[in-house]
XYZ file of C-alpha atoms in Angstrom:
269
model
C 101.742 109.949 122.668
C 98.697 107.935 121.609
C 99.245 105.067 119.194
C 96.862 102.977 117.115
C 97.428 99.541 115.581
C 95.915 99.300 112.098
C 94.925 95.891 110.652
C 94.257 95.506 106.930
C 94.052 91.744 106.255
C 93.805 88.296 107.829
C 95.672 85.335 106.351
C 95.081 82.725 109.089
C 92.445 81.909 111.692
C 92.320 79.225 114.406
C 95.425 77.531 112.998
C 94.196 77.393 109.391
C 95.428 79.505 106.495
C 92.928 81.690 104.641
C 95.051 82.299 101.540
C 92.455 80.771 99.190
C 89.612 82.844 100.631
C 88.599 86.011 98.771
C 89.599 89.410 100.104
C 85.930 90.158 100.823
C 85.628 86.974 102.935
C 88.876 87.642 104.768
C 87.810 91.207 105.521
C 84.484 90.003 106.931
C 86.239 87.500 109.217
C 88.684 90.216 110.238
C 85.925 92.599 111.300
C 84.022 89.855 113.116
C 87.092 88.526 114.896
C 88.434 91.635 116.587
C 87.089 94.165 119.049
C 87.532 97.711 117.719
C 87.867 99.213 121.191
C 91.164 100.571 122.429
C 94.136 101.189 120.111
C 92.976 98.617 117.515
C 91.612 100.005 114.243
C 90.908 98.675 110.757
C 92.275 100.288 107.625
C 89.485 102.209 105.909
C 87.783 100.203 103.162
C 86.051 101.925 100.236
C 84.155 99.653 97.837
C 84.220 100.596 94.136
C 81.964 98.299 92.131
C 81.593 97.672 88.391
C 85.224 98.337 87.564
C 85.916 99.638 84.907
C 82.275 100.363 83.992
C 81.776 102.786 86.882
C 82.610 106.142 85.269
C 82.673 107.772 88.712
C 85.549 105.576 89.867
C 88.459 107.960 89.202
C 86.827 111.021 90.830
C 86.047 108.845 93.864
C 89.612 107.571 94.032
C 90.962 111.117 93.743
C 88.669 112.221 96.551
C 89.830 109.378 98.791
C 93.451 110.001 97.872
C 93.276 113.721 98.689
C 91.669 112.865 102.019
C 94.454 110.371 102.788
C 97.172 112.834 101.779
C 95.811 115.462 104.198
C 96.317 112.889 106.964
C 99.957 112.383 105.958
C 99.508 109.162 103.993
C 101.099 108.652 100.587
C 98.457 107.010 98.428
C 95.887 104.267 98.061
C 96.032 100.508 97.547
C 93.426 99.152 95.118
C 92.532 95.450 95.434
C 90.130 93.027 93.779
C 87.465 92.011 96.314
C 87.260 88.488 94.849
C 91.016 87.863 94.896
C 92.811 85.290 97.079
C 95.961 86.195 98.982
C 98.942 85.574 96.691
C 102.301 85.534 98.491
C 104.924 87.865 96.935
C 102.630 88.846 94.087
C 100.863 92.056 93.035
C 98.663 90.405 90.439
C 95.440 91.404 92.204
C 96.358 94.764 93.657
C 98.332 97.918 92.933
C 99.395 101.155 94.557
C 97.804 104.326 93.265
C 99.698 107.601 93.345
C 98.658 110.897 91.739
C 101.269 113.284 90.380
C 100.846 116.906 89.412
C 103.355 117.359 86.611
C 105.283 120.615 86.659
C 108.680 121.807 85.554
C 110.207 121.523 88.992
C 108.962 117.971 89.464
C 110.614 116.362 86.437
C 114.233 115.466 85.782
C 116.052 113.977 82.797
C 117.901 110.962 84.208
C 120.326 108.473 82.679
C 119.652 104.745 83.097
C 122.851 103.064 84.351
C 121.651 99.777 85.875
C 118.720 97.469 86.534
C 117.416 95.372 89.419
C 115.908 91.886 89.235
C 112.124 91.689 89.317
C 110.271 89.989 92.155
C 106.847 88.416 92.456
C 104.921 88.930 89.230
C 108.064 90.435 87.629
C 110.357 87.542 88.555
C 112.555 86.603 85.615
C 112.591 90.131 84.220
C 113.528 93.616 85.442
C 111.877 95.176 88.476
C 113.443 98.635 88.494
C 116.015 100.828 86.778
C 118.847 102.718 88.486
C 118.811 106.384 87.402
C 121.648 108.875 87.564
C 122.552 112.549 87.122
C 125.848 113.770 85.635
C 128.503 116.155 86.883
C 130.591 118.676 84.936
C 133.100 115.932 84.075
C 130.305 113.708 82.683
C 130.585 111.250 85.558
C 127.233 109.686 86.488
C 125.884 109.401 90.048
C 122.781 107.285 90.913
C 119.955 109.091 92.720
C 116.969 106.711 92.633
C 115.476 103.418 91.451
C 112.644 103.676 88.942
C 109.885 101.068 89.173
C 108.670 99.579 85.871
C 104.999 100.172 86.626
C 103.605 100.084 83.098
C 101.551 97.946 80.746
C 102.891 94.575 79.588
C 103.493 95.755 75.983
C 105.359 98.856 77.200
C 107.454 96.750 79.589
C 108.280 94.244 76.822
C 109.437 97.035 74.515
C 111.583 98.602 77.224
C 112.997 95.208 78.203
C 114.341 94.761 74.672
C 116.185 98.073 74.952
C 117.604 97.145 78.362
C 118.761 93.728 77.141
C 120.677 95.386 74.302
C 122.523 97.672 76.756
C 123.650 95.065 79.298
C 127.377 94.833 80.010
C 129.434 92.713 82.406
C 130.833 95.582 84.454
C 129.773 99.051 85.511
C 130.380 101.454 82.625
C 133.348 103.852 82.927
C 132.348 107.077 84.635
C 129.441 105.585 86.588
C 130.139 106.119 90.277
C 128.923 104.148 93.314
C 126.615 101.881 91.308
C 124.885 99.018 93.113
C 122.750 96.964 90.692
C 121.979 93.413 89.610
C 122.676 94.325 85.983
C 125.008 96.957 84.537
C 123.937 98.985 81.494
C 125.624 101.215 78.948
C 124.522 104.756 79.858
C 122.589 105.656 76.715
C 118.892 105.863 77.653
C 117.562 109.145 79.079
C 114.106 109.320 80.671
C 112.036 112.235 81.850
C 111.072 111.292 85.397
C 108.426 112.804 87.673
C 108.562 112.387 91.449
C 106.651 113.305 94.569
C 109.397 114.923 96.627
C 113.069 114.797 97.538
C 114.451 112.716 100.379
C 117.858 112.068 101.913
C 119.476 108.634 101.857
C 122.725 106.952 102.896
C 122.472 104.948 99.658
C 123.295 107.915 97.403
C 126.156 110.411 97.390
C 124.904 113.439 95.403
C 124.874 116.435 97.734
C 126.794 114.816 100.576
C 128.651 117.538 102.447
C 126.406 120.186 100.873
C 122.799 119.397 101.819
C 123.664 116.867 104.523
C 126.842 115.678 106.204
C 126.332 111.950 105.587
C 123.339 111.539 103.242
C 122.767 112.220 99.568
C 119.726 113.392 97.607
C 117.194 110.851 96.394
C 113.701 110.917 94.855
C 110.494 109.583 96.341
C 107.962 107.787 94.127
C 109.688 108.368 90.779
C 107.674 107.486 87.650
C 108.490 107.471 83.946
C 106.961 110.291 81.925
C 108.646 109.446 78.630
C 111.908 108.460 77.017
C 113.831 111.501 75.864
C 114.940 110.217 72.467
C 115.933 113.787 71.613
C 118.474 113.889 74.448
C 121.779 112.179 75.126
C 123.757 111.690 78.324
C 125.309 115.163 78.013
C 121.787 116.659 78.083
C 120.770 114.945 81.336
C 120.103 116.772 84.613
C 123.358 117.725 86.321
C 124.491 117.318 89.904
C 124.498 121.104 90.379
C 120.962 121.407 88.970
C 119.703 118.707 91.330
C 121.300 120.311 94.390
C 119.964 123.761 93.402
C 116.467 122.357 92.949
C 116.631 120.539 96.292
C 117.724 123.711 98.078
C 115.038 125.783 96.346
C 112.275 123.442 97.463
C 113.764 123.320 100.929
C 113.664 127.122 101.059
C 110.034 127.216 99.884
C 109.000 124.860 102.665
C 110.927 126.836 105.299
C 112.376 123.606 106.681
C 115.913 122.690 107.507
C 117.410 119.665 105.796
C 117.229 117.672 109.007
C 113.585 118.476 109.768
C 112.658 117.810 106.133
C 114.327 114.417 106.345
C 112.596 113.583 109.610
C 109.181 114.549 108.223
C 109.678 112.251 105.241
C 110.773 109.446 107.549
C 107.799 109.918 109.887
C 105.331 109.928 107.012
C 106.888 106.756 105.631
C 106.684 104.975 108.955
C 103.134 106.234 109.500
C 101.963 104.819 106.165
C 103.332 101.296 106.684
């Protein structure tokens, strides 16, 4: 097998840190400091100027994203060229992921817990633990939902989460690992890129895989389902059926599907 080592940034040179230098300056030093021959390559850089004035920006980003996806990557990272390197912060950059919304790619999930925020979200919530229900109305976590939204939207949602916090996991919530426990009252419509298998979750264990449960990759909030309660949420059986249907469409076994997801993840890091 042939391997390549991809470099995307430089934070120190000749014993001195470059954290205060702009991304553009660091990139220039990176390209001047390394020989591109052999297995060493630089991550592709596409400059998009006049943000947000450039009306051609989104079509260009979509074009680059589709090109990256064909190569097995999972998205783009957009950064400010003038920004310094901020440790444990996403203030000057974000991940960009495109979703094609369809019926089979959305689920109605119950929020049962929350995780502490890190970096720019330190002191607030970083993600929400989402669950499906079984026929006995027990709730089983299947993914963590990042709070990637505007500040006003996050503030409004934070108020709702604060009001639902409890000291212990709510009755009927199974296998919950979270920094904060919540009353299971909020239901969100959630879109996602694809299914994956994980030791962290139990839904589907013994059915779709001997040791792993079903999880979601790149889940995002579509909307709060104020018209639905916990009893209207996606069920365990519905999730397993949907997983098996997509598995059948792809013609892959559970194991090969899991391995492909793992390889793509490792290839994009």
